[in-house]
Coordinates of C-alpha atoms in Angstrom, one line a residue:
Chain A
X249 CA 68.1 138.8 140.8
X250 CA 69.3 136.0 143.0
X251 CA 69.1 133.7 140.6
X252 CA 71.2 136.0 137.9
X253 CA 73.9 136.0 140.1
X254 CA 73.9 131.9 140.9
X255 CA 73.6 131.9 137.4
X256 CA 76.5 134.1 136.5
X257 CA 78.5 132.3 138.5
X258 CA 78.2 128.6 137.2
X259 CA 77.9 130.2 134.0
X260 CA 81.5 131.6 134.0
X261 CA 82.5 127.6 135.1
X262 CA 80.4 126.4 131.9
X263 CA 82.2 129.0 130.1
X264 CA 85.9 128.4 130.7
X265 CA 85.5 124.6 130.3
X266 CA 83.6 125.6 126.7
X267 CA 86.7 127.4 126.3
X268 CA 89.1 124.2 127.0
X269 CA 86.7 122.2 124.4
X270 CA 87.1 125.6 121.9
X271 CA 90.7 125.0 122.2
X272 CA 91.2 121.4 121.5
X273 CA 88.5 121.4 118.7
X274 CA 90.0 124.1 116.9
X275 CA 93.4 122.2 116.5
X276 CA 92.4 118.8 116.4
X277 CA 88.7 118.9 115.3
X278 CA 88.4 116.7 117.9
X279 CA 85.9 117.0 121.0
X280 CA 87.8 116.3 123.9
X281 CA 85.5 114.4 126.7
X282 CA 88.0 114.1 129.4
X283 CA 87.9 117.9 129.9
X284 CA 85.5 117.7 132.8
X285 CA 87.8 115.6 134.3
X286 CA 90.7 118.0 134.0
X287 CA 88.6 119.8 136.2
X288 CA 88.1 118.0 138.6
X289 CA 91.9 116.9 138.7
X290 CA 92.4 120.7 138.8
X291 CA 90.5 120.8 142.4
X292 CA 92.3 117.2 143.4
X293 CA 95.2 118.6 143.4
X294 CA 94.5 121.8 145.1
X295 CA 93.0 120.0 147.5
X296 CA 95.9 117.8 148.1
X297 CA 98.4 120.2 147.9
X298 CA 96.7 123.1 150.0
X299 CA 94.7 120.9 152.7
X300 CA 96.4 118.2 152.7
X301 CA 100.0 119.0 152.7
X302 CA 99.5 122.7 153.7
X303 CA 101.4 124.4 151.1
X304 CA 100.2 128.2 150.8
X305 CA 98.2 128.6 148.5
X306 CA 100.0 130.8 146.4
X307 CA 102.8 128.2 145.9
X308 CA 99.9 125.2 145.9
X309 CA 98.1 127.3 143.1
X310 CA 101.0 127.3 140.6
X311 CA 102.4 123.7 141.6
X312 CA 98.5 123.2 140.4
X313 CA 98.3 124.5 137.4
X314 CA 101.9 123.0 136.3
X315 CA 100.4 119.8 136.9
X316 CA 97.5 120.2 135.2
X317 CA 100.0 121.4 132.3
X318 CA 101.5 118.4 132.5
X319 CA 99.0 116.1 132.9
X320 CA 97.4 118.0 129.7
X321 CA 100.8 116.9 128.2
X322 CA 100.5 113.8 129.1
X323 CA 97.5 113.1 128.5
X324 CA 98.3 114.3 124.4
X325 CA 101.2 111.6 124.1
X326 CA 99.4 109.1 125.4
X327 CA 95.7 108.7 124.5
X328 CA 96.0 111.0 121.1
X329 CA 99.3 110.3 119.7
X330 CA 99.9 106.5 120.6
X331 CA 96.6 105.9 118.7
X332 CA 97.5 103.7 115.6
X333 CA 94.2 105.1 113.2
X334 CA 93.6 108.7 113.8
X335 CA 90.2 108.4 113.0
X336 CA 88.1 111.2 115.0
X337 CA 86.0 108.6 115.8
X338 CA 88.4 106.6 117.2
X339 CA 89.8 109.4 118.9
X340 CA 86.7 110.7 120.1
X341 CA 86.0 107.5 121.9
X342 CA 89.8 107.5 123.3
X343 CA 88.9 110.8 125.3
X344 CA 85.9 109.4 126.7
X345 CA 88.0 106.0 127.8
X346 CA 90.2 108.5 129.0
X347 CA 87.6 110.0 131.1
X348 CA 86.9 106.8 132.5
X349 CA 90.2 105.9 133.6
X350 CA 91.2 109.4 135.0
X351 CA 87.9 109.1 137.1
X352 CA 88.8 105.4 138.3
X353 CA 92.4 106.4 139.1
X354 CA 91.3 109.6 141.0
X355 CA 88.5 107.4 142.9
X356 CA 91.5 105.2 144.3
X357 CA 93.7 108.0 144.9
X358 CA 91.2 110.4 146.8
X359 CA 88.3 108.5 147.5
X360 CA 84.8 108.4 146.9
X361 CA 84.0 111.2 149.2
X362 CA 83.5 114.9 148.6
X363 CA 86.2 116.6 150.0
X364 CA 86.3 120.7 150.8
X365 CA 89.1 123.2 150.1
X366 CA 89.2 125.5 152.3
X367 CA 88.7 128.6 151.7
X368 CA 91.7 130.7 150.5
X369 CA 90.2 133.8 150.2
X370 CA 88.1 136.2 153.3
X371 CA 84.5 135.1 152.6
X372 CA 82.1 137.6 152.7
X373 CA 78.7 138.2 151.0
X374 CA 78.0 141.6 149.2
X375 CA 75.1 143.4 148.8
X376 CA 73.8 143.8 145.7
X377 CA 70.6 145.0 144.0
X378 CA 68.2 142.4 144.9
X379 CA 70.6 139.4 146.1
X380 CA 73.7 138.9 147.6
X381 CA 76.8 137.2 146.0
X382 CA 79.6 136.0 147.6
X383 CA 83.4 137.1 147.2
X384 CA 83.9 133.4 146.1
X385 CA 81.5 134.2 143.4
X386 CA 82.8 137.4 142.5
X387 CA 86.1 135.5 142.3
X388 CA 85.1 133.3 139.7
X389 CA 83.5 135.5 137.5
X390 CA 85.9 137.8 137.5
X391 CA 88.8 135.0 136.9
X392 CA 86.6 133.6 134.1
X393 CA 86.7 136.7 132.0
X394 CA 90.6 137.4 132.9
X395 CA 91.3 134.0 131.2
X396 CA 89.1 134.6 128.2
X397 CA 90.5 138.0 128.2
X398 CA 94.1 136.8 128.4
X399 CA 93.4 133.4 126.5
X400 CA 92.1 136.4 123.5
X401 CA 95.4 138.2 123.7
X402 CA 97.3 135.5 123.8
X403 CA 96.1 134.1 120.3
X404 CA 95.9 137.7 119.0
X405 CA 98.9 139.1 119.8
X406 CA 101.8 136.3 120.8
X407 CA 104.6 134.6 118.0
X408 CA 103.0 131.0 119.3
X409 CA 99.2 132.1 119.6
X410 CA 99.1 133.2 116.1
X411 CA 100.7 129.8 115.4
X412 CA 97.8 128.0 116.9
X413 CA 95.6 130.5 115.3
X414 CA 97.4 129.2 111.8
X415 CA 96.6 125.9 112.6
X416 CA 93.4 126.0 113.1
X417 CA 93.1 127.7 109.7
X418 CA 95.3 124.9 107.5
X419 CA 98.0 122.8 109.7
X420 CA 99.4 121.8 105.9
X421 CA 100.4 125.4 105.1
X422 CA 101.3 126.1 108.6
X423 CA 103.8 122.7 108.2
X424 CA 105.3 124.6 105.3
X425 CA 105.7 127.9 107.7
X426 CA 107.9 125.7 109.7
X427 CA 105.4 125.8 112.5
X428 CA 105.2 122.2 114.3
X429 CA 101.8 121.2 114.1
X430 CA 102.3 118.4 116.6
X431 CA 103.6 120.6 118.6
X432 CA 101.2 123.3 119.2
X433 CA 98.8 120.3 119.7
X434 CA 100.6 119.2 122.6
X435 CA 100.0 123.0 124.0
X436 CA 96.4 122.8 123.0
X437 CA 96.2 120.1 125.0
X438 CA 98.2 121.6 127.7
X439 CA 96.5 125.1 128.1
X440 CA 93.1 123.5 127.7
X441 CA 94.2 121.0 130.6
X442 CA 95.5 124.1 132.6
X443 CA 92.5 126.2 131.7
X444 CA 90.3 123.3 133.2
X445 CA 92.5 123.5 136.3
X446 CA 91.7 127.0 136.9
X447 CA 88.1 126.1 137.0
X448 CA 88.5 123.9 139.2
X449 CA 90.6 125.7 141.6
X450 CA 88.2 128.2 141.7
X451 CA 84.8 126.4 141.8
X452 CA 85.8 123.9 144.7
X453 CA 85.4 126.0 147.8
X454 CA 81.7 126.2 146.5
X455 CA 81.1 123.0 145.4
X456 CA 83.5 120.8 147.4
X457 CA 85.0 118.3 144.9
X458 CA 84.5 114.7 144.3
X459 CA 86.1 112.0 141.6
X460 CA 82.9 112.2 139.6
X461 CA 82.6 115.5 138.9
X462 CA 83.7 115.2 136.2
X463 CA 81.1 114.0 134.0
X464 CA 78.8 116.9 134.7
X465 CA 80.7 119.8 134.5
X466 CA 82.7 118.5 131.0
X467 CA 79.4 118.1 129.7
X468 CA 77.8 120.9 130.5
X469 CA 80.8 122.4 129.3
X470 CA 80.5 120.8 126.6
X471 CA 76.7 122.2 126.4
X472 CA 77.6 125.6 126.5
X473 CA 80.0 125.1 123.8
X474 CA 77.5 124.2 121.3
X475 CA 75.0 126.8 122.3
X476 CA 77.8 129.2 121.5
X477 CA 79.1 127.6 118.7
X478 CA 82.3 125.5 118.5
X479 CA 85.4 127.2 116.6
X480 CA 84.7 130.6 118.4
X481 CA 86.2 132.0 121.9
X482 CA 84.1 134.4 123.2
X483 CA 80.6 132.3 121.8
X484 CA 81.9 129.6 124.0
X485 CA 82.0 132.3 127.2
X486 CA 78.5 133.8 126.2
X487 CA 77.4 130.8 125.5
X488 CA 78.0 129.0 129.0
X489 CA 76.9 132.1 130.9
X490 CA 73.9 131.8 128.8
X491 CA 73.4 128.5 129.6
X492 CA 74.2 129.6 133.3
X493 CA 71.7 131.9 134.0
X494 CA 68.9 129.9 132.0
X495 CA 70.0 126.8 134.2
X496 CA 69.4 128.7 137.3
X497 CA 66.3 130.6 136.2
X498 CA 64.5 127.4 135.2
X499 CA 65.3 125.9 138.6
X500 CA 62.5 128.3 140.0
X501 CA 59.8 127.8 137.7
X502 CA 60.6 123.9 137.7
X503 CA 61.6 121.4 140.2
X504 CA 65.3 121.6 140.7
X505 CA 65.8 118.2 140.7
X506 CA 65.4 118.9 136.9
X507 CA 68.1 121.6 136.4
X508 CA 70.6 119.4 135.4
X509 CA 68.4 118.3 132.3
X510 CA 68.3 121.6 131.2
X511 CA 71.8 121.6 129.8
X512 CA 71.1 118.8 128.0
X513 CA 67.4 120.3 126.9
X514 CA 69.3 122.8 125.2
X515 CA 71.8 120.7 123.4
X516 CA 68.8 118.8 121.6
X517 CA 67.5 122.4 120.7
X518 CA 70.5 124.1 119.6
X519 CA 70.9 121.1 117.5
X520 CA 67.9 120.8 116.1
X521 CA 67.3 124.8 115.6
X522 CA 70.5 126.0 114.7
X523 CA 73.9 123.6 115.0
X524 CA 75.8 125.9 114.4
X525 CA 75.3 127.6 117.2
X526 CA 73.8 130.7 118.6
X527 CA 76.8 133.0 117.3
X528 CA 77.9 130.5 114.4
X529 CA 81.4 130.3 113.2
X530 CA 82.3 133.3 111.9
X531 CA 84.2 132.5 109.1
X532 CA 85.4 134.9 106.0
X533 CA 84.7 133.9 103.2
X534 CA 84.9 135.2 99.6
X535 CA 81.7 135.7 97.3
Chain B
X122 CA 121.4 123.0 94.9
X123 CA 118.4 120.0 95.0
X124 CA 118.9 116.6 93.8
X125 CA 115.7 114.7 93.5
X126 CA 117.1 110.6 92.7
X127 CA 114.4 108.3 91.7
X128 CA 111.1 109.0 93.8
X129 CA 108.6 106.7 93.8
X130 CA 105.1 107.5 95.9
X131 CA 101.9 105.3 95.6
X132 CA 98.9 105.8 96.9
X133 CA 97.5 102.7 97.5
X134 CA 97.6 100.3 94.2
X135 CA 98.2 103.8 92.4
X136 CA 101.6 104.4 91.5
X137 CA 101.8 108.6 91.6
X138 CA 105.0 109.0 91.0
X139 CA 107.8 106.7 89.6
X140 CA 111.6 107.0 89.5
X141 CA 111.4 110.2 88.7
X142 CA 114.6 112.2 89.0
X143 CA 115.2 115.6 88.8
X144 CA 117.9 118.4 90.1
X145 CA 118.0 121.8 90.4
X146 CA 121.3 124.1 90.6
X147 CA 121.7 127.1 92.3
X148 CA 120.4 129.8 90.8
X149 CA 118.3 128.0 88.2
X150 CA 115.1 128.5 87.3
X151 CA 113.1 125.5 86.5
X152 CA 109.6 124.5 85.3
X153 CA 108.4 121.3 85.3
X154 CA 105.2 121.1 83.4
X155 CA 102.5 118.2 83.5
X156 CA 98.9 117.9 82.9
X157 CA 96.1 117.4 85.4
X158 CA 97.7 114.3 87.5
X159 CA 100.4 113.8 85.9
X160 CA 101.9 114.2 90.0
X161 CA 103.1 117.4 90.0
X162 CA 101.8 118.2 93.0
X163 CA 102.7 115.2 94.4
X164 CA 106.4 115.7 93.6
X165 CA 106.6 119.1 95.2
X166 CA 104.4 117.4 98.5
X167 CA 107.0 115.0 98.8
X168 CA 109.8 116.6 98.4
X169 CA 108.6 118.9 101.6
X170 CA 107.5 115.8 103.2
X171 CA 104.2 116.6 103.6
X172 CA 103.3 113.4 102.3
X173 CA 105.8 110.8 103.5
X174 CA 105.2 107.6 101.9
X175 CA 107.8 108.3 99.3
X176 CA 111.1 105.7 98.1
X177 CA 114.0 107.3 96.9
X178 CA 116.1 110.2 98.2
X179 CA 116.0 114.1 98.5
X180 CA 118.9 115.6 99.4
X181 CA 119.1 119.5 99.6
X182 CA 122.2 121.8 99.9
X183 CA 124.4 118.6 100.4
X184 CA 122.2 117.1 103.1
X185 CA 119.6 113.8 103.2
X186 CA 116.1 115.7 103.8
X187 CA 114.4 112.3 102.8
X188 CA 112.9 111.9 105.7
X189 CA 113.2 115.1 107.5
X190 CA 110.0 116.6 109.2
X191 CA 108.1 119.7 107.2
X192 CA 109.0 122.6 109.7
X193 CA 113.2 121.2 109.8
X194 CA 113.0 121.4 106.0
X195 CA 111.5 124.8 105.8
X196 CA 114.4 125.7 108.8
X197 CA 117.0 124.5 106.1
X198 CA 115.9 126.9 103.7
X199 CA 113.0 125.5 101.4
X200 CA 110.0 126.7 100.9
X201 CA 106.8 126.0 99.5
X202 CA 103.9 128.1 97.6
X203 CA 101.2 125.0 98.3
X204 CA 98.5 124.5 95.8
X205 CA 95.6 126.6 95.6
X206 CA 97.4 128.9 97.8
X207 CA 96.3 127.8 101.4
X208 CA 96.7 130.8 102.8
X209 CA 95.3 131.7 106.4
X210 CA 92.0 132.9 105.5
X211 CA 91.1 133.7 109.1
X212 CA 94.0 136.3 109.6
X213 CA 95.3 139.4 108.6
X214 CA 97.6 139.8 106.2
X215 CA 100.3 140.8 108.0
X216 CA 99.9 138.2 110.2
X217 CA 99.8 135.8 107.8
X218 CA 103.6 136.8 106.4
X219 CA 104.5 136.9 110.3
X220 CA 103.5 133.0 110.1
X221 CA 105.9 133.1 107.1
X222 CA 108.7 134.3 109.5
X223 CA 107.9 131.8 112.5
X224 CA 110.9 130.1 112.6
X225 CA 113.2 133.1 112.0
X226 CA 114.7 135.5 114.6
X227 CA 112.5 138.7 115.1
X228 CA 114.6 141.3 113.5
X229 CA 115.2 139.0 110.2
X230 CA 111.3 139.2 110.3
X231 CA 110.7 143.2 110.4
X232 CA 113.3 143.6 107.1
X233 CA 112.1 141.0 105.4
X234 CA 108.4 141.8 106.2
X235 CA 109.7 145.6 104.8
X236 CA 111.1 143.5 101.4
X237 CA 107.8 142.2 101.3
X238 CA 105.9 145.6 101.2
X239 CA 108.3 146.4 99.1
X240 CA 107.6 143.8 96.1
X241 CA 104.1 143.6 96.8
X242 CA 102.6 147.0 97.9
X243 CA 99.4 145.9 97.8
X244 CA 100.0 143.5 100.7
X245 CA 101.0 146.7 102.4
X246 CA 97.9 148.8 102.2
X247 CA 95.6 145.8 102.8
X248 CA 98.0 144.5 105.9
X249 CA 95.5 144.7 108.6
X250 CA 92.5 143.3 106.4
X251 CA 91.9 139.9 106.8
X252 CA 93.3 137.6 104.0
X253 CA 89.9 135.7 103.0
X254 CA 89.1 138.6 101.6
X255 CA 91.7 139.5 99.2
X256 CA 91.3 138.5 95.6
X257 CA 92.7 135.3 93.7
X258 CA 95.7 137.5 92.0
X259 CA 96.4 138.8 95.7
X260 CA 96.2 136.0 97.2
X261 CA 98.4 134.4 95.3
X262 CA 100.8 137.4 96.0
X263 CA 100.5 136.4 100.0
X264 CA 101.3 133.0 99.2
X265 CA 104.9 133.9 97.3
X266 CA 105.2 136.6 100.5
X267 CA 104.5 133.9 103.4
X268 CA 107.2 131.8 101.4
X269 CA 109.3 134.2 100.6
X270 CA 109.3 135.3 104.7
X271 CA 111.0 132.2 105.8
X272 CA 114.0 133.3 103.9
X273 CA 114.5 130.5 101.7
X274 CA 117.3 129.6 99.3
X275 CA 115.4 127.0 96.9
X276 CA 111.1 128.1 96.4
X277 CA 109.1 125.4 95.3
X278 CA 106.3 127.0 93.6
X279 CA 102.7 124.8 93.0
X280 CA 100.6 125.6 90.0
X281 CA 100.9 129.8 90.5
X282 CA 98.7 130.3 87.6
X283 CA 96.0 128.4 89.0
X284 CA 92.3 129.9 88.8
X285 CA 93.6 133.5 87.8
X286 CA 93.1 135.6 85.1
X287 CA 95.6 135.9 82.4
X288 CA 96.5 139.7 83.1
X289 CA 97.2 138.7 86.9
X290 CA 99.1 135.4 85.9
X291 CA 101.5 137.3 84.0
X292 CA 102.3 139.9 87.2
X293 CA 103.0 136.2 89.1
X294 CA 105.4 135.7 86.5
X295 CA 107.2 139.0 86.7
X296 CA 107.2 139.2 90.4
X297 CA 109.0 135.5 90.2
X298 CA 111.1 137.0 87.5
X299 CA 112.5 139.6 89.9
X300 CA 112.9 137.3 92.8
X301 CA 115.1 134.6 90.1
X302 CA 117.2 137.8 88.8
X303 CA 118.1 138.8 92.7
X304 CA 119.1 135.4 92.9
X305 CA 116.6 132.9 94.3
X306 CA 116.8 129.5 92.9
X307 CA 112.9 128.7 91.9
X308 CA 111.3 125.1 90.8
X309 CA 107.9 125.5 89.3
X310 CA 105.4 123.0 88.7
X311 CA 102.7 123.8 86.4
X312 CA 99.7 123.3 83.8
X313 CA 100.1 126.0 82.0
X314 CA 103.4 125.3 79.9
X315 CA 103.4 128.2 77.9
X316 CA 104.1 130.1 80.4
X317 CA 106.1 128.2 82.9
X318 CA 108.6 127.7 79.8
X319 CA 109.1 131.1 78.7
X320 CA 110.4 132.3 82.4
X321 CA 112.1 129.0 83.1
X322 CA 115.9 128.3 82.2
X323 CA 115.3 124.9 81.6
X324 CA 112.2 122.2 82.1
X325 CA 110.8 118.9 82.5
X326 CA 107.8 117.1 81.2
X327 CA 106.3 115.1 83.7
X328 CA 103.8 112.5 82.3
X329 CA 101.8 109.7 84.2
X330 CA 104.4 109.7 87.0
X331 CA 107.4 109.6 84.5
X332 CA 109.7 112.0 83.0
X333 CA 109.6 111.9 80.0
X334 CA 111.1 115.0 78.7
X335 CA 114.1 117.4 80.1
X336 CA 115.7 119.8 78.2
X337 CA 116.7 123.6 78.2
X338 CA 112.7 125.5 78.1
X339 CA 113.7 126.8 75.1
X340 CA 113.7 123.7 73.1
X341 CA 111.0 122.5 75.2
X342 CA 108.7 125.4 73.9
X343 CA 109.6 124.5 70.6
X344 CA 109.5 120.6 70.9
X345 CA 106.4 118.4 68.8
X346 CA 105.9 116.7 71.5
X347 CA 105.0 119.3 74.0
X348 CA 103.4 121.0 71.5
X349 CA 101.2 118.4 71.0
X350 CA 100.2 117.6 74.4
X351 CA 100.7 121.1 76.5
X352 CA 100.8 123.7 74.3
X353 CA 97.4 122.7 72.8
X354 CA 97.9 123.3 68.5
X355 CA 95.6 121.7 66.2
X356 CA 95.5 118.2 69.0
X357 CA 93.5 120.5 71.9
X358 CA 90.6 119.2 71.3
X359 CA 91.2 115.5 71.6
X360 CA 93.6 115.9 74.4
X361 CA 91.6 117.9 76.6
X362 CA 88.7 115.2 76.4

C-alpha cells in the first residue's frame, strides 16, 4: 500500500506536467521540451521568493505563478515566434535548446546545489490502510486533480477556453471566427508554463529543487503523456498516475536504481504496442 | 460595398490568381463561378487574408483590408463559409455558433444565436450533439450559422454545394435566398454554375486565374461560352477529361 501512495503522489506530478505538454501540443502540434524546466523555474522562484526574501507564502505563491505566466509568455515570443521556418522540427529542437539555456541560466542564478523550501504547510503523516502519507502528499494529489478539474472547466465552459478548444480543432476556421490564433498560443504557452509552476511549487518541499531537474521530470512528463495519449486531458492525468504507481511498484521487485528507466521502458512499449496511447484520441468522426 | 482591384497571388512559379478585379455592392448577390482551380478559393482566401502573399488591394466598406489580420477583418464585418465547411468537429453545435459570436458582445450573441434556431431548426434540436456528427447538408447549415454569428455585412460563401446531394443543395440555396432578401450582401464562389447563376443578381467567370466573363447571371446562364465550359451541353464530355 505504501508504495500506492508514493506512487500516487509522483503520479499526480507526472500528470500535471502531461497536462502542460497536452496543452501546448494541442495548439501547436508541437511537443514542448522545456516544460520540465518550467517546473523547476516554478520551485526557483518559490524558493527565492519565500526563503530567500521571506515573503508569505500566500503573496510568494501568486508573485510565482505570475512569473511563471510570464516567463511562459516569454518564452512564446522568443523561442517559437522569432523562429524564421516554422518547421515542427525546427521548432521542436528550439524547445529543447530552450531547455538548455533556461537550465544554464538558472545554474548561474541559483547554483548547482539543491536547495529546500520550507515547508509552508503543518507536516504531519496520516494513517492510512496499510501506509502512511504525508499532508504534503495529500497536498499534491489533491492540487493535481483541482487543476485538471479546473483546467476541464475552463476549456468546457469559458468564452476563451472554448476558443482554444476551436483551435485545436482547425486554427483556419477559428481565424475566420475572429479568434486570434496567435493569441491563444501565447496563453497556451502561458497556462502550460503556470501549470508547470504549480507543480513545482508543490513537489519542492519533497524533493528539494535543483537547476537540473528539469530534464527528468519534463520527460517523465512527457512519458506519461504518451501512455495516455497526446490530444486528451484527463488520459494525460491517468496516464502519469499510471505511470506513477507502476514507477514505484517496480522499484520493489527491482533495484531502485532502475526506477528512473521505467519511464522510459514504457515509452518504448506504448510506442511500439499502441502509439496512440492507452486511451487514444478520441476523435468524432463520421462513417 | 467590396472592391477587389487587380489581385495577383502565386504560389511559388504558379501564378493562382492574376489581376483579377471584382466588386461587390451592397445588397448584391454575386456568384463567381470557375472550375476545379480556376482560384476560386484562392480569391475568397485572400481576400480574408488567410493567405497573405497577395499584390493588389482589398478594400471593404471604404477601408484598406489588404493587409489586415483574419480576426480584424471578420471584426469589420466579413465573414467567411471556408471550403469544405471546417467546422469544429470536436464540439457541440452550439458551441460551435458561440465560436461564431467570439468577437461579439454577449447579448448580440444570445439573439443572434435565437436568429440562428430560428432559420435553421435543426441546429436547434441537435445543439448539444457534437458537430462531427451531423450530416454533410447539416453541416453545411453550421457553417452559414457560425458565419452568419459574427454578424456580418458582406458573406463570402466557398463552394456551398460541395459534396451534397442535390435535394440538400437546393435548401443551401434557399436559406441564402432568405438571408440576400433580409438584406445581406452575399459573394459566392462556385463549381456548380447552374446553380450559383440562377440565385445570383449578377456573376463572373473566373478562368485560369483570369476573369474572363462578368455580366448580369442572367446572361451568363444563357451565354455560349459558359454553356460550353460550365453548364456542361453537348462539350461535357471533353471538358471534364
Amino acid at each position: 500500500m505504501q508504495f500506492l501512495y508514493s506512487g500516487l503522489t509522483s503520479g499526480s506530478i507526472y500528470g500535471l506536467v502531461a497536462l502542460g505538454f497536452n496543452i501546448i501540443y494541442n495548439t501547436t502540434g508541437l511537443i514542448n521540451f522545456a516544460q520540465g524546466e518550467f517546473v523547476m523555474l516554478g520551485g526557483m522562484l518559490i524558493y527565492t521568493l519565500f526563503c530567500m526574501f521571506e515573503i508569505p507564502f500566500y503573496t510568494a505563491l501568486p508573485l510565482t505563478l505570475a512569473g511563471c505566466f510570464i516567463i511562459g509568455v516569454l518564452y512564446e515570443r522568443v523561442f517559437i515566434h522569432l523562429a524564421r521556418y516554422k518547421t515542427e522540427i525546427n521548432l521542436v529542437t528550439l524547445t529543447i535548446a530552450a531547455s538548455i539555456i533556461m537550465r544554464d541560466v538558472a545554474m548561474h542564478i541559483w547554483g548547482r546545489d539543491s536547495l529546500r523550501v520550507d515547508d509552508y504547510i503543518p507536516v504531519v503523516n496520516v494513517q492510512m490502510p496499510g501506509g502512511v502519507i504525508s499532508s504534503q502528499s495529500i497536498l499534491i494529489i489533491a492540487v493535481s486533480l483541482l487543476v485538471a478539474w479546473g483546467l476541464n472547466f475552463f476549456l468546457k465552459k469559458s468564452k476563451y477556453g472554448k476558443a482554444m478548444r476551436a483551435c485545436f480543432d482547425d486554427q483556419t476556421a477559428a481565424e475566420t471566427c475572429g479568434i486570434s490564433v496567435r493569441n491563444v498560443r501565447i496563453m497556451s504557452f502561458a497556462v502550460s508554463s503556470a501549470m508547470a509552476g504549480i507543480a513545482g511549487v508543490i513537489i519542492s518541499p519533497i524533493t528539494f529543487v535543483t537547476y537540473d531537474d528539469g530534464i527528468m521530470i519534463g520527460l517523465k512528463g512527457f512519458a506519461a503523456a504518451i501512455l495516455g495519449g497526446l490530444g486528451n486531458f484527463w488520459a494525460a492525468v491517468a496516464g502519469g498516475i499510471l505511470l506513477g504507481i507502476f514507477e514505484s511498484f517496480s522499484a520493489s521487485v527491482i533495484p531502485s536504481g532502475y526506477k528512473d528507466a521505467m519511464a522510459f521502458f514504457v515509452i518504448l512499449l506504448i510506442l511500439f504496442i499502441k502509439p496512440d496511447g492507452l486511451f487514444g484520441r478520441k476523435k468524432a468522426t463520421r462513417v | 460595398m467590396l472592391e477587389v482591384k487587380s489581385l495577383s497571388v502565386s504560389y511559388g512559379a504558379v501564378q493562382a490568381l492574376s489581376n483579377v478585379s471584382v466588386h461587390v455592392a451592397p445588397g448584391e448577390f454575386v456568384s463567381l463561378i470557375g472550375s476545379n482551380g480556376a482560384g476560386k478559393t484562392t480569391l475568397l482566401n485572400s481576400i480574408m487574408n488567410i493567405i497573405g502573399n497577395s499584390k493588389g488591394s482589398v478594400t471593404f466598406d471604404g477601408k484598406d483590408v489588404t493587409k489586415a489580420r483574419t480576426p480584424k477583418i471578420v471584426t469589420k464585418g466579413m465573414a467567411i463559409v471556408p471550403e469544405g465547411r471546417r467546422i469544429f468537429s470536436n464540439m457541440t453545435v452550439r458551441e460551435n455558433l458561440e465560436m461564431g459570436g467570439f468577437t461579439r458582445p454577449a447579448g448580440e450573441v444570445k439573439t443572434n444565436l435565437q436568429k440562428m434556431f430560428d432559420l435553421f431548426p435543426v441546429l436547434e434540436e441537435r445543439q448539444t450533439q457534437t458537430a462531427g456528427m451531423l450530416s454533410g447538408g447539416e453541416q453545411q447549415m453550421l457553417a452559414i450559422g457560425r458565419a452568419l454569428m459574427t454578424s456580418p455585412k458582406l458573406l463570402l460563401m466557398d463552394e456551398p454545394s460541395m459534396g451534397l446531394a442535390p435535394l440538400v443543395i437546393k435548401e443551401v440555396y434557399e436559406k441564402l435566398k432568405v438571408l440576400a432578401a433580409g438584406g445581406l450582401t452575399i459573394l459566392l464562389v462556385e463549381q456548380n454554375a447552374t446553380m450559383a447563376l440562377k440565385y445570383a443578381q449578377r456573376g463572373y467567370v473566373l478562368e485560369n486565374g483570369r476573369i474572363i466573363l462578368q455580366g448580369k447571371a442572367s446572361e451568363l446562364l444563357g451565354d455560349n461560352e459558359v454553356k460550353r465550359a460550365y453548364l456542361g451541353k453537348e462539350y461535357k464530355e471533353k471538358w471534364e477529361r
